[in-house]
PDB file of C-alpha atoms in Angstrom:
ATOM      1  CA  UNK A   1     -55.422  -4.923 -33.312  1.00  0.00           C
ATOM      2  CA  UNK A   2     -56.170  -1.252 -35.648  1.00  0.00           C
ATOM      3  CA  UNK A   3     -56.904  -0.653 -39.659  1.00  0.00           C
ATOM      4  CA  UNK A   4     -55.494   2.237 -40.700  1.00  0.00           C
ATOM      5  CA  UNK A   5     -53.734   4.098 -42.264  1.00  0.00           C
ATOM      6  CA  UNK A   6     -50.025   6.832 -42.803  1.00  0.00           C
ATOM      7  CA  UNK A   7     -47.730   9.793 -44.293  1.00  0.00           C
ATOM      8  CA  UNK A   8     -44.266   9.843 -45.119  1.00  0.00           C
ATOM      9  CA  UNK A   9     -42.479  12.312 -46.230  1.00  0.00           C
ATOM     10  CA  UNK A  10     -41.218  15.429 -43.944  1.00  0.00           C
ATOM     11  CA  UNK A  11     -42.489  18.245 -45.972  1.00  0.00           C
ATOM     12  CA  UNK A  12     -44.934  21.120 -45.304  1.00  0.00           C
ATOM     13  CA  UNK A  13     -46.016  21.361 -49.105  1.00  0.00           C
ATOM     14  CA  UNK A  14     -46.096  17.619 -49.946  1.00  0.00           C
ATOM     15  CA  UNK A  15     -48.623  17.087 -46.983  1.00  0.00           C
ATOM     16  CA  UNK A  16     -50.676  19.951 -47.928  1.00  0.00           C
ATOM     17  CA  UNK A  17     -50.710  18.725 -51.535  1.00  0.00           C
ATOM     18  CA  UNK A  18     -51.793  15.830 -50.229  1.00  0.00           C
ATOM     19  CA  UNK A  19     -54.560  16.938 -48.219  1.00  0.00           C
ATOM     20  CA  UNK A  20     -55.886  19.061 -51.166  1.00  0.00           C
ATOM     21  CA  UNK A  21     -56.550  15.818 -52.921  1.00  0.00           C
ATOM     22  CA  UNK A  22     -59.509  16.146 -54.951  1.00  0.00           C
ATOM     23  CA  UNK A  23     -61.299  12.011 -54.480  1.00  0.00           C
ATOM     24  CA  UNK A  24     -59.709  10.043 -56.916  1.00  0.00           C
ATOM     25  CA  UNK A  25     -60.980   7.508 -59.127  1.00  0.00           C
ATOM     26  CA  UNK A  26     -59.498   4.322 -58.753  1.00  0.00           C
ATOM     27  CA  UNK A  27     -60.260   0.812 -58.678  1.00  0.00           C
ATOM     28  CA  UNK A  28     -57.274  -0.563 -56.984  1.00  0.00           C
ATOM     29  CA  UNK A  29     -57.118  -0.545 -52.929  1.00  0.00           C
ATOM     30  CA  UNK A  30     -54.591   0.326 -50.405  1.00  0.00           C
ATOM     31  CA  UNK A  31     -55.489  -1.133 -47.006  1.00  0.00           C
ATOM     32  CA  UNK A  32     -52.886  -1.226 -43.276  1.00  0.00           C
ATOM     33  CA  UNK A  33     -53.599  -2.818 -40.810  1.00  0.00           C
ATOM     34  CA  UNK A  34     -51.989  -4.374 -37.287  1.00  0.00           C
ATOM     35  CA  UNK A  35     -50.755  -7.945 -39.401  1.00  0.00           C
ATOM     36  CA  UNK A  36     -52.893 -10.240 -36.938  1.00  0.00           C
ATOM     37  CA  UNK A  37     -56.274 -10.852 -36.587  1.00  0.00           C
ATOM     38  CA  UNK A  38     -56.703 -12.683 -33.210  1.00  0.00           C
ATOM     39  CA  UNK A  39     -55.414 -10.364 -30.802  1.00  0.00           C
ATOM     40  CA  UNK A  40     -55.014  -9.980 -27.069  1.00  0.00           C
ATOM     41  CA  UNK A  41     -53.700  -7.925 -25.210  1.00  0.00           C
ATOM     42  CA  UNK A  42     -50.651  -8.236 -21.388  1.00  0.00           C
ATOM     43  CA  UNK A  43     -53.214  -6.605 -19.757  1.00  0.00           C
ATOM     44  CA  UNK A  44     -56.257  -8.748 -20.391  1.00  0.00           C
ATOM     45  CA  UNK A  45     -53.639 -12.037 -19.360  1.00  0.00           C
ATOM     46  CA  UNK A  46     -52.129 -10.677 -16.393  1.00  0.00           C
ATOM     47  CA  UNK A  47     -56.048 -10.286 -14.441  1.00  0.00           C
ATOM     48  CA  UNK A  48     -57.070 -12.958 -16.808  1.00  0.00           C
ATOM     49  CA  UNK A  49     -59.382 -16.385 -14.598  1.00  0.00           C
ATOM     50  CA  UNK A  50     -61.327 -16.934 -16.895  1.00  0.00           C
ATOM     51  CA  UNK A  51     -61.141 -17.726 -20.476  1.00  0.00           C
ATOM     52  CA  UNK A  52     -62.981 -14.591 -21.322  1.00  0.00           C
ATOM     53  CA  UNK A  53     -61.135 -12.500 -19.423  1.00  0.00           C
ATOM     54  CA  UNK A  54     -58.938 -12.198 -22.766  1.00  0.00           C
ATOM     55  CA  UNK A  55     -60.570 -14.504 -25.406  1.00  0.00           C
ATOM     56  CA  UNK A  56     -63.022 -11.096 -26.848  1.00  0.00           C
ATOM     57  CA  UNK A  57     -66.424 -12.641 -28.059  1.00  0.00           C
ATOM     58  CA  UNK A  58     -65.435 -16.228 -26.059  1.00  0.00           C
ATOM     59  CA  UNK A  59     -69.107 -17.887 -26.172  1.00  0.00           C
ATOM     60  CA  UNK A  60     -69.275 -18.642 -22.086  1.00  0.00           C
ATOM     61  CA  UNK A  61     -73.580 -18.124 -22.325  1.00  0.00           C
ATOM     62  CA  UNK A  62     -74.008 -20.797 -24.431  1.00  0.00           C
ATOM     63  CA  UNK A  63     -70.898 -23.685 -23.479  1.00  0.00           C
ATOM     64  CA  UNK A  64     -71.495 -24.686 -19.744  1.00  0.00           C
ATOM     65  CA  UNK A  65     -70.304 -28.424 -19.870  1.00  0.00           C
ATOM     66  CA  UNK A  66     -66.848 -28.757 -20.717  1.00  0.00           C
ATOM     67  CA  UNK A  67     -65.197 -32.488 -21.720  1.00  0.00           C
ATOM     68  CA  UNK A  68     -61.518 -30.333 -21.788  1.00  0.00           C
ATOM     69  CA  UNK A  69     -59.954 -27.394 -22.436  1.00  0.00           C
ATOM     70  CA  UNK A  70     -56.236 -27.796 -24.032  1.00  0.00           C
ATOM     71  CA  UNK A  71     -53.977 -24.343 -24.425  1.00  0.00           C
ATOM     72  CA  UNK A  72     -51.435 -24.425 -26.581  1.00  0.00           C
ATOM     73  CA  UNK A  73     -48.388 -22.132 -25.938  1.00  0.00           C
ATOM     74  CA  UNK A  74     -45.378 -20.338 -28.320  1.00  0.00           C
ATOM     75  CA  UNK A  75     -43.347 -18.779 -26.290  1.00  0.00           C
ATOM     76  CA  UNK A  76     -39.598 -17.726 -27.072  1.00  0.00           C
ATOM     77  CA  UNK A  77     -39.624 -20.397 -29.950  1.00  0.00           C
ATOM     78  CA  UNK A  78     -40.285 -23.664 -27.528  1.00  0.00           C
ATOM     79  CA  UNK A  79     -44.514 -25.008 -26.760  1.00  0.00           C
ATOM     80  CA  UNK A  80     -45.960 -25.392 -23.601  1.00  0.00           C
ATOM     81  CA  UNK A  81     -49.849 -27.369 -23.588  1.00  0.00           C
ATOM     82  CA  UNK A  82     -51.731 -27.706 -20.358  1.00  0.00           C
ATOM     83  CA  UNK A  83     -55.505 -29.059 -19.947  1.00  0.00           C
ATOM     84  CA  UNK A  84     -57.985 -27.625 -17.949  1.00  0.00           C
ATOM     85  CA  UNK A  85     -61.378 -28.982 -16.798  1.00  0.00           C
ATOM     86  CA  UNK A  86     -64.106 -25.927 -18.423  1.00  0.00           C
ATOM     87  CA  UNK A  87     -62.893 -21.931 -18.738  1.00  0.00           C
ATOM     88  CA  UNK A  88     -61.223 -21.411 -15.302  1.00  0.00           C
ATOM     89  CA  UNK A  89     -57.673 -20.919 -15.495  1.00  0.00           C
ATOM     90  CA  UNK A  90     -55.192 -23.447 -13.450  1.00  0.00           C
ATOM     91  CA  UNK A  91     -52.654 -21.145 -10.980  1.00  0.00           C
ATOM     92  CA  UNK A  92     -49.915 -23.163 -13.939  1.00  0.00           C
ATOM     93  CA  UNK A  93     -51.754 -21.613 -17.215  1.00  0.00           C
ATOM     94  CA  UNK A  94     -52.097 -18.507 -15.032  1.00  0.00           C
ATOM     95  CA  UNK A  95     -48.297 -17.942 -14.468  1.00  0.00           C
ATOM     96  CA  UNK A  96     -47.720 -18.702 -18.261  1.00  0.00           C
ATOM     97  CA  UNK A  97     -49.781 -16.568 -19.503  1.00  0.00           C
ATOM     98  CA  UNK A  98     -48.120 -14.275 -17.253  1.00  0.00           C
ATOM     99  CA  UNK A  99     -44.923 -14.479 -18.478  1.00  0.00           C
ATOM    100  CA  UNK A 100     -46.814 -14.444 -22.761  1.00  0.00           C
ATOM    101  CA  UNK A 101     -44.108 -11.198 -24.235  1.00  0.00           C
ATOM    102  CA  UNK A 102     -45.270  -9.140 -27.682  1.00  0.00           C
ATOM    103  CA  UNK A 103     -45.514 -11.679 -30.247  1.00  0.00           C
ATOM    104  CA  UNK A 104     -46.160 -14.764 -28.789  1.00  0.00           C
ATOM    105  CA  UNK A 105     -49.465 -16.744 -28.997  1.00  0.00           C
ATOM    106  CA  UNK A 106     -51.949 -19.163 -27.866  1.00  0.00           C
ATOM    107  CA  UNK A 107     -54.230 -21.286 -29.337  1.00  0.00           C
ATOM    108  CA  UNK A 108     -57.455 -23.054 -27.681  1.00  0.00           C
ATOM    109  CA  UNK A 109     -58.855 -26.552 -28.047  1.00  0.00           C
ATOM    110  CA  UNK A 110     -62.251 -26.584 -25.963  1.00  0.00           C
ATOM    111  CA  UNK A 111     -64.475 -29.652 -26.235  1.00  0.00           C
ATOM    112  CA  UNK A 112     -67.574 -29.844 -24.947  1.00  0.00           C
ATOM    113  CA  UNK A 113     -70.939 -31.859 -24.625  1.00  0.00           C
ATOM    114  CA  UNK A 114     -74.167 -29.884 -25.615  1.00  0.00           C
ATOM    115  CA  UNK A 115     -77.968 -31.447 -25.677  1.00  0.00           C
ATOM    116  CA  UNK A 116     -79.030 -32.130 -30.023  1.00  0.00           C
ATOM    117  CA  UNK A 117     -82.624 -30.458 -29.861  1.00  0.00           C
ATOM    118  CA  UNK A 118     -84.263 -33.242 -32.945  1.00  0.00           C
ATOM    119  CA  UNK A 119     -82.704 -36.189 -30.384  1.00  0.00           C
ATOM    120  CA  UNK A 120     -82.447 -35.188 -26.905  1.00  0.00           C
ATOM    121  CA  UNK A 121     -79.420 -37.157 -26.333  1.00  0.00           C
ATOM    122  CA  UNK A 122     -76.044 -35.313 -25.615  1.00  0.00           C
ATOM    123  CA  UNK A 123     -73.165 -34.838 -27.868  1.00  0.00           C
ATOM    124  CA  UNK A 124     -69.443 -33.891 -27.292  1.00  0.00           C
ATOM    125  CA  UNK A 125     -68.619 -31.426 -30.360  1.00  0.00           C
ATOM    126  CA  UNK A 126     -65.115 -29.145 -30.212  1.00  0.00           C
ATOM    127  CA  UNK A 127     -65.390 -25.560 -30.624  1.00  0.00           C
ATOM    128  CA  UNK A 128     -63.545 -24.200 -33.936  1.00  0.00           C
ATOM    129  CA  UNK A 129     -60.107 -23.214 -32.231  1.00  0.00           C
ATOM    130  CA  UNK A 130     -58.933 -19.898 -30.710  1.00  0.00           C
ATOM    131  CA  UNK A 131     -55.265 -18.931 -32.209  1.00  0.00           C
ATOM    132  CA  UNK A 132     -54.235 -14.713 -30.451  1.00  0.00           C
ATOM    133  CA  UNK A 133     -51.382 -13.320 -30.553  1.00  0.00           C
ATOM    134  CA  UNK A 134     -49.997 -10.862 -27.836  1.00  0.00           C
ATOM    135  CA  UNK A 135     -50.084  -7.817 -29.469  1.00  0.00           C
ATOM    136  CA  UNK A 136     -48.932  -4.488 -27.969  1.00  0.00           C
ATOM    137  CA  UNK A 137     -51.374  -2.415 -25.223  1.00  0.00           C
ATOM    138  CA  UNK A 138     -50.874   0.948 -27.876  1.00  0.00           C
ATOM    139  CA  UNK A 139     -51.033   0.852 -31.352  1.00  0.00           C
ATOM    140  CA  UNK A 140     -48.259   2.492 -33.490  1.00  0.00           C
ATOM    141  CA  UNK A 141     -50.359   5.183 -35.624  1.00  0.00           C
ATOM    142  CA  UNK A 142     -49.524   7.141 -38.309  1.00  0.00           C
ATOM    143  CA  UNK A 143     -49.215  10.763 -37.298  1.00  0.00           C
ATOM    144  CA  UNK A 144     -50.665  12.554 -39.392  1.00  0.00           C
ATOM    145  CA  UNK A 145     -53.217  10.158 -40.237  1.00  0.00           C
ATOM    146  CA  UNK A 146     -54.415   7.122 -42.216  1.00  0.00           C
ATOM    147  CA  UNK A 147     -56.402   9.518 -45.010  1.00  0.00           C
ATOM    148  CA  UNK A 148     -53.424  11.320 -46.105  1.00  0.00           C
ATOM    149  CA  UNK A 149     -50.979   7.999 -45.622  1.00  0.00           C
ATOM    150  CA  UNK A 150     -53.620   6.288 -48.293  1.00  0.00           C
ATOM    151  CA  UNK A 151     -54.194   9.576 -50.305  1.00  0.00           C
ATOM    152  CA  UNK A 152     -50.170   9.552 -50.538  1.00  0.00           C
ATOM    153  CA  UNK A 153     -49.888   5.894 -52.068  1.00  0.00           C
ATOM    154  CA  UNK A 154     -52.344   6.133 -54.303  1.00  0.00           C
ATOM    155  CA  UNK A 155     -50.792   9.724 -55.756  1.00  0.00           C
ATOM    156  CA  UNK A 156     -47.646   8.343 -55.981  1.00  0.00           C
ATOM    157  CA  UNK A 157     -48.277   4.581 -57.440  1.00  0.00           C
ATOM    158  CA  UNK A 158     -51.823   4.475 -59.566  1.00  0.00           C
ATOM    159  CA  UNK A 159     -50.464   6.547 -61.725  1.00  0.00           C
ATOM    160  CA  UNK A 160     -47.461   4.358 -62.377  1.00  0.00           C
ATOM    161  CA  UNK A 161     -49.491   1.530 -62.864  1.00  0.00           C
ATOM    162  CA  UNK A 162     -51.459   1.452 -66.467  1.00  0.00           C
ATOM    163  CA  UNK A 163     -54.603   0.277 -66.561  1.00  0.00           C
ATOM    164  CA  UNK A 164     -53.998  -3.075 -68.027  1.00  0.00           C
ATOM    165  CA  UNK A 165     -51.898  -3.995 -65.568  1.00  0.00           C
ATOM    166  CA  UNK A 166     -54.490  -3.549 -63.331  1.00  0.00           C
ATOM    167  CA  UNK A 167     -56.497  -5.715 -65.055  1.00  0.00           C
ATOM    168  CA  UNK A 168     -54.351  -8.855 -64.215  1.00  0.00           C
ATOM    169  CA  UNK A 169     -52.641  -8.384 -61.396  1.00  0.00           C
ATOM    170  CA  UNK A 170     -53.044  -9.852 -58.277  1.00  0.00           C
ATOM    171  CA  UNK A 171     -53.961  -9.054 -54.712  1.00  0.00           C
ATOM    172  CA  UNK A 172     -50.047  -7.976 -53.048  1.00  0.00           C
ATOM    173  CA  UNK A 173     -49.276  -7.799 -49.977  1.00  0.00           C
ATOM    174  CA  UNK A 174     -46.761  -6.667 -47.915  1.00  0.00           C
ATOM    175  CA  UNK A 175     -45.225  -7.489 -44.436  1.00  0.00           C
ATOM    176  CA  UNK A 176     -43.933  -5.008 -42.421  1.00  0.00           C
ATOM    177  CA  UNK A 177     -42.769  -3.257 -38.192  1.00  0.00           C
ATOM    178  CA  UNK A 178     -42.362  -0.070 -36.990  1.00  0.00           C
ATOM    179  CA  UNK A 179     -39.457  -0.132 -34.632  1.00  0.00           C
ATOM    180  CA  UNK A 180     -39.484   1.428 -31.475  1.00  0.00           C
ATOM    181  CA  UNK A 181     -37.929   5.029 -32.616  1.00  0.00           C
ATOM    182  CA  UNK A 182     -41.294   4.987 -35.441  1.00  0.00           C
ATOM    183  CA  UNK A 183     -39.711   4.021 -38.174  1.00  0.00           C
ATOM    184  CA  UNK A 184     -40.234   1.202 -41.168  1.00  0.00           C
ATOM    185  CA  UNK A 185     -39.028  -2.304 -40.639  1.00  0.00           C
ATOM    186  CA  UNK A 186     -38.398  -5.740 -42.174  1.00  0.00           C
ATOM    187  CA  UNK A 187     -41.155  -4.510 -45.129  1.00  0.00           C
ATOM    188  CA  UNK A 188     -40.751  -7.788 -47.837  1.00  0.00           C
ATOM    189  CA  UNK A 189     -43.851  -9.007 -50.204  1.00  0.00           C
ATOM    190  CA  UNK A 190     -45.263 -11.767 -48.669  1.00  0.00           C
ATOM    191  CA  UNK A 191     -47.868 -12.476 -51.346  1.00  0.00           C
ATOM    192  CA  UNK A 192     -46.762 -11.042 -55.333  1.00  0.00           C
ATOM    193  CA  UNK A 193     -48.887  -9.444 -57.147  1.00  0.00           C
ATOM    194  CA  UNK A 194     -47.668 -11.244 -60.432  1.00  0.00           C
ATOM    195  CA  UNK A 195     -45.649  -8.266 -61.674  1.00  0.00           C
ATOM    196  CA  UNK A 196     -42.813  -7.010 -60.371  1.00  0.00           C
ATOM    197  CA  UNK A 197     -42.252  -3.973 -61.403  1.00  0.00           C
ATOM    198  CA  UNK A 198     -45.672  -3.353 -59.627  1.00  0.00           C
ATOM    199  CA  UNK A 199     -44.504  -5.431 -56.947  1.00  0.00           C
ATOM    200  CA  UNK A 200     -41.182  -2.752 -56.251  1.00  0.00           C
ATOM    201  CA  UNK A 201     -43.253   0.113 -56.943  1.00  0.00           C
ATOM    202  CA  UNK A 202     -45.188  -0.512 -53.872  1.00  0.00           C
ATOM    203  CA  UNK A 203     -42.411  -1.576 -51.697  1.00  0.00           C
ATOM    204  CA  UNK A 204     -40.266   1.464 -52.518  1.00  0.00           C
ATOM    205  CA  UNK A 205     -43.582   3.577 -51.430  1.00  0.00           C
ATOM    206  CA  UNK A 206     -43.968   1.532 -48.256  1.00  0.00           C
ATOM    207  CA  UNK A 207     -40.066   1.811 -46.634  1.00  0.00           C
ATOM    208  CA  UNK A 208     -40.406   5.441 -48.056  1.00  0.00           C
ATOM    209  CA  UNK A 209     -43.594   5.470 -45.525  1.00  0.00           C
ATOM    210  CA  UNK A 210     -42.103   8.230 -42.307  1.00  0.00           C
ATOM    211  CA  UNK A 211     -43.552   9.608 -39.057  1.00  0.00           C
ATOM    212  CA  UNK A 212     -45.288   7.201 -36.789  1.00  0.00           C
ATOM    213  CA  UNK A 213     -45.741   7.735 -33.142  1.00  0.00           C
ATOM    214  CA  UNK A 214     -44.227   3.618 -31.848  1.00  0.00           C
ATOM    215  CA  UNK A 215     -46.987   1.237 -30.670  1.00  0.00           C
ATOM    216  CA  UNK A 216     -46.158   1.088 -26.778  1.00  0.00           C
ATOM    217  CA  UNK A 217     -46.485  -1.532 -24.326  1.00  0.00           C
ATOM    218  CA  UNK A 218     -48.696  -1.372 -21.085  1.00  0.00           C
ATOM    219  CA  UNK A 219     -46.148  -0.141 -18.914  1.00  0.00           C
ATOM    220  CA  UNK A 220     -45.779   2.585 -21.511  1.00  0.00           C
ATOM    221  CA  UNK A 221     -42.589   1.822 -23.588  1.00  0.00           C
ATOM    222  CA  UNK A 222     -41.605   1.867 -27.232  1.00  0.00           C
ATOM    223  CA  UNK A 223     -42.140  -1.783 -28.731  1.00  0.00           C
ATOM    224  CA  UNK A 224     -41.815  -3.007 -32.459  1.00  0.00           C
ATOM    225  CA  UNK A 225     -45.649  -4.019 -33.877  1.00  0.00           C
ATOM    226  CA  UNK A 226     -45.545  -5.967 -37.368  1.00  0.00           C
ATOM    227  CA  UNK A 227     -48.389  -4.327 -39.727  1.00  0.00           C
ATOM    228  CA  UNK A 228     -49.951  -5.603 -43.336  1.00  0.00           C
ATOM    229  CA  UNK A 229     -50.493  -3.941 -46.558  1.00  0.00           C
ATOM    230  CA  UNK A 230     -53.154  -4.747 -49.064  1.00  0.00           C
ATOM    231  CA  UNK A 231     -52.833  -3.775 -52.526  1.00  0.00           C
ATOM    232  CA  UNK A 232     -55.292  -4.901 -54.685  1.00  0.00           C
ATOM    233  CA  UNK A 233     -58.961  -4.588 -57.086  1.00  0.00           C
ATOM    234  CA  UNK A 234     -60.237  -5.583 -53.384  1.00  0.00           C
ATOM    235  CA  UNK A 235     -61.217  -2.779 -51.415  1.00  0.00           C
ATOM    236  CA  UNK A 236     -60.361  -3.698 -47.594  1.00  0.00           C
ATOM    237  CA  UNK A 237     -62.598  -2.164 -44.826  1.00  0.00           C
ATOM    238  CA  UNK A 238     -60.627  -0.286 -41.983  1.00  0.00           C
TER     239      UNK A 238
END
């Protein structure tokens, strides 16, 4: 999952103006990233024999005494639940994992035993549920880079929103996709800023973005990828 920034216009002059922009003083910030936080890829899944092979940061070092593992697969609007006794994938789990496509989901619930250091007694515990979405191997990228994209969004929005309004805005969230041709698709407001004129301004700007290199799967085929744009008074990291 990528957290970066892009451009639009086909005009060389517009691009030069954006590059030449100085530092913008502002209290509102844009962020664009892949829509999903917990992610994995087809290549990780296809080679997986253990949970840690496809779950980034899985705590295999401190969880060893398993009670059970439940894996929930959401594929083509169907749900499949498979169990194993430890973090080694069963043949059935491996087959189902290998059948997952981009945007399919897998959730993992781990129950394990550990010794309470204060009482020396064995306790049963549940790990926080792990939820992953399958994303493209190579993320879609703005041709001119995220910094130029953010500059474009700032240049065409901040001066249009009165300071008095900026201080009252809620965080605006827009979902959109980059399709196989590198075009913006399905841009919608998921959370309003509280002001319809701001929502419409930023939605129009989102729809005006151009020049993306589409995402690609592990076979090099162009695929659709989902993104999220946030806009508000909180500065989000890239």
